[in-house]
XYZ file of C-alpha atoms in Angstrom:
516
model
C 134.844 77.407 143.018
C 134.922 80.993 142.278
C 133.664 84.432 142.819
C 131.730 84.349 140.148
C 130.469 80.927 140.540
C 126.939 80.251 141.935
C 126.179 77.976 144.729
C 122.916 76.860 142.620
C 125.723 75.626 139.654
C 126.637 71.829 140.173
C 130.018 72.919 140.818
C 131.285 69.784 138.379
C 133.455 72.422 136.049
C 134.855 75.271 136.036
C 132.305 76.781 134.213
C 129.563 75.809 136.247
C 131.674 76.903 139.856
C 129.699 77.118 143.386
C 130.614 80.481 144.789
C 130.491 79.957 148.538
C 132.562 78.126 151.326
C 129.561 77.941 153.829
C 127.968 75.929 150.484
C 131.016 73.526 150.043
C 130.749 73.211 154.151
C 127.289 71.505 152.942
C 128.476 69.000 151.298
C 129.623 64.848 152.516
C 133.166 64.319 150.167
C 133.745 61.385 148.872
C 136.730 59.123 147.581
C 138.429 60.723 144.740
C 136.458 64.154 144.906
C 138.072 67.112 144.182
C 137.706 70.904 145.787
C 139.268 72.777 143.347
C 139.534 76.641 144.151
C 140.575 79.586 141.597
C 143.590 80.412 141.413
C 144.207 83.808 142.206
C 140.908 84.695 143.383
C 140.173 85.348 147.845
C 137.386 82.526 149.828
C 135.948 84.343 152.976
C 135.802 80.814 155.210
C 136.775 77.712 155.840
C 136.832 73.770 154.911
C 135.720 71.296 156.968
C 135.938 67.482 156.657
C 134.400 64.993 159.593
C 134.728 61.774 160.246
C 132.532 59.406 157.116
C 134.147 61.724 154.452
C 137.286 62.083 153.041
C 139.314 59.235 151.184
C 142.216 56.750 150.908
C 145.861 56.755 149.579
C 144.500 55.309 146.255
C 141.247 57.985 145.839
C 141.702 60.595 148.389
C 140.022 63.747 148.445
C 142.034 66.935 146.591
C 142.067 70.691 147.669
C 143.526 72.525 145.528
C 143.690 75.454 143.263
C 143.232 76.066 139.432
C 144.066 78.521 136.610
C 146.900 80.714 137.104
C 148.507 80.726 141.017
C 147.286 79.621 144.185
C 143.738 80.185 145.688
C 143.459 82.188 149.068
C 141.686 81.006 151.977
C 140.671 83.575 154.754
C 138.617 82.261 157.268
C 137.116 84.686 160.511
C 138.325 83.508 163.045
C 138.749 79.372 162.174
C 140.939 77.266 161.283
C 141.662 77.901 157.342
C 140.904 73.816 156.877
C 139.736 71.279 159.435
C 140.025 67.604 158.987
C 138.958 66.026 162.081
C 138.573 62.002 162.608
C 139.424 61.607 158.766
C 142.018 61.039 156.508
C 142.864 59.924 152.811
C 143.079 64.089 152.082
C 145.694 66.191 150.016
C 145.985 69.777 150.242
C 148.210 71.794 147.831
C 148.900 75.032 145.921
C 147.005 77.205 148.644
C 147.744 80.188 150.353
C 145.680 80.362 154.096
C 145.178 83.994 155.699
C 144.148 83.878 159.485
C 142.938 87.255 160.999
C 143.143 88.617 164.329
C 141.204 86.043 166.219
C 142.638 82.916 164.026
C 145.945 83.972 165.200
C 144.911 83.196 168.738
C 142.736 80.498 168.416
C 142.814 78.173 165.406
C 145.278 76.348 162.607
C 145.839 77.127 159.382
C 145.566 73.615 158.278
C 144.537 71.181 161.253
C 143.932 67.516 161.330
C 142.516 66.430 164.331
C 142.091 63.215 166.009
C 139.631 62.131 168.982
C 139.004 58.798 167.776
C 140.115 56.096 170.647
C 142.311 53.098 170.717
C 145.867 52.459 168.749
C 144.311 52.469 164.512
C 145.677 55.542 162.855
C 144.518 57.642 160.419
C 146.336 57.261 157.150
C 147.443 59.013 154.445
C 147.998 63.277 154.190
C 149.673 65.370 151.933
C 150.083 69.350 152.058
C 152.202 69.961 149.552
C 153.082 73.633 147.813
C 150.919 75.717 150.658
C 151.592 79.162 152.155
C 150.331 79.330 155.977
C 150.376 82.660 158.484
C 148.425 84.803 160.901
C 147.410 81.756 162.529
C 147.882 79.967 166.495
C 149.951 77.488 164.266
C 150.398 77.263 160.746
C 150.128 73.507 160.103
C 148.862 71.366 163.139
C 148.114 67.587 163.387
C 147.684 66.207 166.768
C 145.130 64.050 169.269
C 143.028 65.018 172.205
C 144.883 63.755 175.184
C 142.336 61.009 175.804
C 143.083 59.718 172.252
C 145.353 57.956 171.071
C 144.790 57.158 167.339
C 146.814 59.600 165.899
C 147.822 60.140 161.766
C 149.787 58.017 159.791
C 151.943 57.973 156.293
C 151.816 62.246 156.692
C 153.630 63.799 153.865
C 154.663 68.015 154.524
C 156.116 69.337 151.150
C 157.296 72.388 150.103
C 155.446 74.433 152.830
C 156.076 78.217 153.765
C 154.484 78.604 157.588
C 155.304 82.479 158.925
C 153.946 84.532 160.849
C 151.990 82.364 163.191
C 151.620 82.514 166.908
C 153.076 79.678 168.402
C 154.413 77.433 165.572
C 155.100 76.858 161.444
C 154.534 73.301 162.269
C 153.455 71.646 165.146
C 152.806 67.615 165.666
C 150.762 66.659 169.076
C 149.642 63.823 171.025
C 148.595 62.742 174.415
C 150.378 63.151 177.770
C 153.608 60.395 177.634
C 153.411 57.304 179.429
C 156.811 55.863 179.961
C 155.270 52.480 180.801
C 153.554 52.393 177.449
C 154.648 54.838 175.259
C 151.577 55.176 172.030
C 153.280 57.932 170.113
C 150.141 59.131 168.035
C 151.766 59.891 164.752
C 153.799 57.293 162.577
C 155.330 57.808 159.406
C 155.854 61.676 159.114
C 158.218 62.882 156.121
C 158.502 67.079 156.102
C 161.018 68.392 153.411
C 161.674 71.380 152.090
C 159.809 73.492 154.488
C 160.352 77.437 155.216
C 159.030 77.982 159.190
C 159.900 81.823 160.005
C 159.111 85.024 161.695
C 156.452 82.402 164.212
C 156.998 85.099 167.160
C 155.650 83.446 169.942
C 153.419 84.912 172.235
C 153.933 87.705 174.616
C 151.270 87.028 177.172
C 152.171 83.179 177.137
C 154.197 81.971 180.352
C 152.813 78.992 180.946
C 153.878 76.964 177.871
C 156.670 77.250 175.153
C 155.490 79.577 172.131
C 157.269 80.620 168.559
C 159.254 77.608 167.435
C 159.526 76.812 163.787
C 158.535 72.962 163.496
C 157.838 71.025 166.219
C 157.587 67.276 166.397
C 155.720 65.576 169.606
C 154.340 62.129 170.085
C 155.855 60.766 166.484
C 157.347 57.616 165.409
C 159.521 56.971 162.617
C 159.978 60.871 161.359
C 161.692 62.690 159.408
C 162.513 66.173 158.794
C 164.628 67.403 155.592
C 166.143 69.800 153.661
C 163.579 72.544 155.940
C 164.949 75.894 157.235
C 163.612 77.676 160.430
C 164.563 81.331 161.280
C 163.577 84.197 162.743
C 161.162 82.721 165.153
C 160.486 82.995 169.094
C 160.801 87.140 168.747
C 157.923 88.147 171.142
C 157.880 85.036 173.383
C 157.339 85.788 176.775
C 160.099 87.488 179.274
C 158.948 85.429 182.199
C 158.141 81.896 180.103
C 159.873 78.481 181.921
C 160.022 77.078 178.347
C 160.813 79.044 175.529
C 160.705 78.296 171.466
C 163.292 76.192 169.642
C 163.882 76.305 165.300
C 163.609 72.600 164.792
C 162.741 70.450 168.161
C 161.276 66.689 169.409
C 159.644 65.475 172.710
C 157.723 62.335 173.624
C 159.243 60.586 170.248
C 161.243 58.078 168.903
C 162.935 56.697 165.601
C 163.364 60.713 164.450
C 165.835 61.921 162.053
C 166.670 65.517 161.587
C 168.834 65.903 158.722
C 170.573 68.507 156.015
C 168.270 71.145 157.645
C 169.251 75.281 158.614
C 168.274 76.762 161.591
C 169.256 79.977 162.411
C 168.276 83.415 164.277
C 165.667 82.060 166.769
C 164.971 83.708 169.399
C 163.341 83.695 172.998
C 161.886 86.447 174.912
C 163.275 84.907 178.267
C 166.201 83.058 179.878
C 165.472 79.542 178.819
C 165.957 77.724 175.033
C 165.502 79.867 171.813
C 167.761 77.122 170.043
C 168.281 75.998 166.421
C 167.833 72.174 166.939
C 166.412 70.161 170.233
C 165.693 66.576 171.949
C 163.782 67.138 174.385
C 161.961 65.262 177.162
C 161.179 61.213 176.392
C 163.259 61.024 172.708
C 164.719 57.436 171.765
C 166.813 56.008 169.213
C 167.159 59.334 166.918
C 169.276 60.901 165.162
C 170.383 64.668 164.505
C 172.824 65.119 161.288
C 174.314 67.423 158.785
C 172.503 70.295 160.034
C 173.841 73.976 160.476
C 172.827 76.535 163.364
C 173.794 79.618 163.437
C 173.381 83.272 165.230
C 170.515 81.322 167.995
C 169.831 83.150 171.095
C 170.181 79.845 172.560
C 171.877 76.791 171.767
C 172.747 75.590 168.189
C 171.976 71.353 169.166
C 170.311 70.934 172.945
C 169.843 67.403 174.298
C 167.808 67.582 177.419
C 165.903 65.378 179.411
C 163.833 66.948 182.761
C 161.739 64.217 183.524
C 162.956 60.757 185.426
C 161.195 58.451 183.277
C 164.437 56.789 181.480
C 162.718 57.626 177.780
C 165.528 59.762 176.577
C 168.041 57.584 175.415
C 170.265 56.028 172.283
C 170.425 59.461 170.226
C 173.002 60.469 168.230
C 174.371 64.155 167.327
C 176.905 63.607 164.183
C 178.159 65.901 161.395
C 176.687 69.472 162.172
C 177.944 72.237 162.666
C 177.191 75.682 165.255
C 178.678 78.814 164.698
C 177.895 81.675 166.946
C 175.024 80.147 168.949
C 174.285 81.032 172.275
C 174.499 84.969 171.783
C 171.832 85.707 174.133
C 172.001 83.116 176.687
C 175.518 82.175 177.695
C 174.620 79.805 180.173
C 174.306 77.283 177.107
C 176.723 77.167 174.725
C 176.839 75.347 171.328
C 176.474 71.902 172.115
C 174.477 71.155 175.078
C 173.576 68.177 177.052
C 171.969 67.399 180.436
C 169.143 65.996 181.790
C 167.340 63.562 184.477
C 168.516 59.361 183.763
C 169.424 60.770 180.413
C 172.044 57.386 179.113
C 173.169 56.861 175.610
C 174.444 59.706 174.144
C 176.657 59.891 171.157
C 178.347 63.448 170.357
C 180.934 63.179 167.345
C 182.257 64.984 164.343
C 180.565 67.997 165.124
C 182.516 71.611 164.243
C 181.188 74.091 167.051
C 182.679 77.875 166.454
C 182.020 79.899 169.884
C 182.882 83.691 169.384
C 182.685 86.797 171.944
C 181.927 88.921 169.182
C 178.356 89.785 168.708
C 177.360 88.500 172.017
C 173.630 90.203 173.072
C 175.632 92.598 176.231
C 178.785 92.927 177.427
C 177.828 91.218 180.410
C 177.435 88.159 178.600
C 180.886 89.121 177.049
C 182.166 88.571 180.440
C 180.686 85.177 181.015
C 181.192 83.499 177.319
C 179.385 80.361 176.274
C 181.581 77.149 175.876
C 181.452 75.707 172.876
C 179.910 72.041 174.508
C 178.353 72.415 177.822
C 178.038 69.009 180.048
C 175.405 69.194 182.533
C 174.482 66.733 185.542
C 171.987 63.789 184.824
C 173.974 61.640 182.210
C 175.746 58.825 181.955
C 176.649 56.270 178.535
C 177.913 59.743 177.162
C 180.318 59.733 174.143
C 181.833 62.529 173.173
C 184.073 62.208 169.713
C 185.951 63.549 167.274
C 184.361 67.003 167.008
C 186.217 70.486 166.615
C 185.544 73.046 169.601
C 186.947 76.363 168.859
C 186.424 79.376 170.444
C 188.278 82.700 170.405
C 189.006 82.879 174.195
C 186.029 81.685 175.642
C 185.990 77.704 177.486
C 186.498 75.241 175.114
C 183.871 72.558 177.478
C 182.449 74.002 180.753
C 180.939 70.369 182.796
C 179.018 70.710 185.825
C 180.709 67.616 187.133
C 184.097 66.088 186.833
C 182.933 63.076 184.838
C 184.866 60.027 184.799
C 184.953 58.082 181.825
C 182.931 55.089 183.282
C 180.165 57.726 182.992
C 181.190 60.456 180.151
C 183.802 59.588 177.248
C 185.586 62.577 175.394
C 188.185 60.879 172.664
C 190.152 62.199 169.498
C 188.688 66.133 169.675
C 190.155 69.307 168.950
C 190.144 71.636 171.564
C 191.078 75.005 169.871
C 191.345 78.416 171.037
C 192.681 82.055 169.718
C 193.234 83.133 173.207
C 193.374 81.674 176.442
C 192.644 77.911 176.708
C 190.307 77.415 178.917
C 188.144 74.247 180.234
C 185.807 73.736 183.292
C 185.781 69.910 184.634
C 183.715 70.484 187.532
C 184.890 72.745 190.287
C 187.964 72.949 188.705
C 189.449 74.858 185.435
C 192.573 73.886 183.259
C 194.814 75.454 181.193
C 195.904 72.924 178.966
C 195.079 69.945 177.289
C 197.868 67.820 178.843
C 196.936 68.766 182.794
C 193.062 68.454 182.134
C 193.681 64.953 180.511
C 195.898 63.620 183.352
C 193.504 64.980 186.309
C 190.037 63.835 184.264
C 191.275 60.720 182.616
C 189.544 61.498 179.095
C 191.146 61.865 176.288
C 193.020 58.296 176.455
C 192.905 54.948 174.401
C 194.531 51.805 175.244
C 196.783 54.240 177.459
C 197.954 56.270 174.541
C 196.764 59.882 174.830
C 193.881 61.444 172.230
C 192.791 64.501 171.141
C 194.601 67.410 170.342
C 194.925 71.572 170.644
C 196.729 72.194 167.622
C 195.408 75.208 165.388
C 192.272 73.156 162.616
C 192.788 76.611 160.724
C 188.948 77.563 160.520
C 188.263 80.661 158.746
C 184.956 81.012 160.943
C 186.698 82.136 163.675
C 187.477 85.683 162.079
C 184.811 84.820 158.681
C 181.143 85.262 159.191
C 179.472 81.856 158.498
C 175.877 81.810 157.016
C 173.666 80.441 154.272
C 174.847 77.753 151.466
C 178.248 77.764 150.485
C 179.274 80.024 153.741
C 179.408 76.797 155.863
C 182.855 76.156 153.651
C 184.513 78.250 156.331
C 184.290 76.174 158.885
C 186.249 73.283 156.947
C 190.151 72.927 158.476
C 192.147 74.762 155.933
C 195.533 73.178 157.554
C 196.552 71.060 154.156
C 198.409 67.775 155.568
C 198.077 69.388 159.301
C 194.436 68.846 159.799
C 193.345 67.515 163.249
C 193.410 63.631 163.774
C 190.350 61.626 164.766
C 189.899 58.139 165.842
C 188.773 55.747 163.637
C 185.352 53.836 163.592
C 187.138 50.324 164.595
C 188.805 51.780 167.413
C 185.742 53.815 168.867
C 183.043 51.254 167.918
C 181.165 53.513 166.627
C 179.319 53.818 163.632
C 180.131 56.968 161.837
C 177.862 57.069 158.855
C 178.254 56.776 155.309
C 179.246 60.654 154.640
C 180.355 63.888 156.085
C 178.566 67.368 156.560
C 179.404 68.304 152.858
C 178.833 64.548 151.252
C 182.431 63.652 151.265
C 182.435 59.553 151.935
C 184.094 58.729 155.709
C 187.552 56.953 154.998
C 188.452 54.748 157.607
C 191.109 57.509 158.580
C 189.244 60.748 159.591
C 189.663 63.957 160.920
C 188.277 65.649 163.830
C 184.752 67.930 163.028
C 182.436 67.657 160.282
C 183.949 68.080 157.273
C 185.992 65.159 156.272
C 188.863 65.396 153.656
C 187.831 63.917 149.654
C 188.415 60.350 149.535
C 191.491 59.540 147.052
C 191.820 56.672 144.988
């Protein structure tokens, strides 16, 4: 296609282009065609494929640009592309415009399922596409009475900004704990930029500007992606508010070696760098840095009795400044209804007064891990909590550990130490280990207070190599974990940084270079 094209032309070459979206909107694809847009050049419009078009993994059907950059889309008021009861389709090297009314009503890229039963639709690419002024930039979801959802879904090199209420957002129908159908199967996203999704100001009744967002998945993956920035003009009065990177109704999900940083919410509730949220099994959140979040930097919540959130793991990231709007979370946080199964370990959480949103919440300073009612099968080990004053753990409850573990942590402060079990607070390590009973092994006492020498606690942390200050700098000193045969616990094959886990470790997520 081109400006200069003519819908009359065959539109086999690019020297015989159609002109026209409404034309290309004309015609049934086919396995192995190709939409091939100039590069460069502006499309007034959009793209539609329905169901009897479209391809397969081994001929699908290509949108793309040619010649020198990437081909514009700018539909009025539609989604930019619309793939709806198909599959088989690969989009890449296209920038999508939305205007005023796209923005509130449509996707930038949308695939769109209202096909009944349990067979998914397989095989998608978007690869090397830039997204905004759209309700959400990417979207792939089902109607709630489906629930054939999308399968083998590939998300590569993506930039989604400026959107409404998400970069990214996966779908499916309403969760049934009884026979949980999680639409989607099969979903890789790597290397995606989600920022500056603001969220919607005049939206109270559902959570609006979050970066990616994963719902009704199985067997996902999200890598190497950074989210900032978002959740700015989400609503003051919203119950739920945006998140960076988040997952509800899902299982088998891995969020890994991502950033997520800067989020914000308009109200009192989330505006978080990473989150499980309601119904999310057997996954797994690691090597991932938060920083500078109104809200928290890793949430684990569960609001709904159903018993679906259980057997995740939080391992190997680290939080530096979250919480600097809402105080009433903290870095780590975890609560929920029947939440069971938790494991929290080698984690480094920095909590700092500095920089805090008001001086009231200077007065009432986030801990660096936050225990909330609801849990039990809790494990909480071998991470670093430092803060420079404020509680090391606040916990609504005094959890014995039948119920909630904490073993081999560092519980670090610059100022007062400071920890809330319950209705009671302690001073010391020592006094809250004999009243709580954590913090023991065999009999032998664990965990420790000592100084892990972070430079994070006076040294701004950020992007890329930044994260280094938040590595104990304490030379033979550094603070002493518990090994993998005496927790049971599988620790992984590597630290925050790469560094290969020896079987003798150190408390948070960097782990000393192996020798020998």
């Amino acid at each position: 296609m081109s400006p200069d094209g003519d819908d009359g032309n065959d539109g086999l070459s690019p020297e015989k282009p159609w002109r026209s979206l409404d034309h290309v909107n004309g015609v049934r694809f086919q396995p192995g065609d190709r939409l091939r847009l100039k590069g460069g050049e502006r499309f007034r419009g959009s793209v539609t494929l329905e169901k009897g078009e479209a391809g397969s993994a081994a001929r699908p059907v290509v949108i793309d640009s040619y010649g020198t950059g990437r081909a514009t889309i700018a539909p009025r008021g539609t989604p930019g592309i619309a793939v709806r009861d198909t599959a088989g389709v690969h989009v890449r090297n296209l920038s999508l415009v939305g205007d005023g009314k796209a923005l509130r009503e449509a996707a930038g890229i949308g695939f769109s399922s209202s096909l009944p039963g349990n067979r998914r639709l397989e095989h998608v690419r978007i690869t090397n596409v830039d997204v905004r002024g759209f309700q959400n930039g990417i979207s792939v979801g089902t109607e709630k009475s489906a629930a054939a959802g999308f399968g083998d879904v590939r998300i590569t090199g993506a930039s989604v900004h400026h959107n409404l209420d998400a970069g990214i957002a996966f779908y499916g129908p309403e969760f049934d704990a009884d026979r949980p159908g999680y639409a989607h199967s099969g979903i890789r996203i790597e290397k995606v930029s989600a920022y500056s999704n603001t969220g919607d100001a005049d939206s109270d009744g559902r959570n609006t500007g979050s970066g990616i967002t994963l719902g009704s998945v199985r067997d996902a993956k999200v890598v190497r992606s950074v989210a900032h920035d978002n959740g700015s003009r989400s609503a003051t009065d919203a119950k739920e508010g945006p998140e960076g990177i988040w997952v509800y109704d899902s299982t088998k999900v891995v969020l890994e070696h991502n950033r997520s940083y800067r989020n914000r919410t308009g109200s009192r509730v989330d505006g978080g760098g990473f989150g499980l949220d309601n119904n999310v099994s057997s996954s797994v959140v690691q090597y991932n840095l938060a920083y500078g979040n109104d809200g928290p930097g890793f949430l684990v919540y569960s609001g709904r009795p159903t018993g679906a959130h259980k057997d995740n793991v939080v391992r190997f990231n680290i939080s530096w400044d979250d919480a600097r709007k809402l105080p009433e979370y903290g870095g780590i946080v975890a609560y929920g209804t029947h939440m069971k199964n938790l494991d929290i370990y080698h984690n480094t959480v920095v909590m700092r007064t500095k920089g805090l949103a008001s001086a009231e919440d200077s007065k009432n300073r986030p801990p660096a891990l936050r225990l909330r009612d609801g849990m039990r099968g809790v494990r909480v080990h071998n991470n670093i909590f430092a803060t420079d004053g404020g509680p090391l753990v606040e916990a609504q409850s005094s959890y014995g550990p039948e119920t909630l573990r904490l073993q081999g942590n560092n519980y670090h402060s610059t100022g007062p130490w400071t920890l809330a079990w319950g209705a009671r607070r302690f001073t010391s390590l020592d006094d809250w280990r004999a009243a709580s009973r954590q913090e023991t092994l065999g009999g032998e006492a664990t965990g420790s207070s000592d100084d892990p020498c972070l430079l994070g606690l006076t040294v701004p942390v950020g992007e890329g190599a930044d994260a280094g200050n938040l590595v104990p700098r304490c030379g033979d000193a550094l603070p002493v974990g518990l090994g993998q045969k005496a927790l049971g616990v599988d620790l992984g094959p590597v630290d925050y940084f790469g560094n290969r886990v020896s079987p003798v470790v150190t408390a948070g997520a960097a782990q000393p270079p192996a020798t020998g």
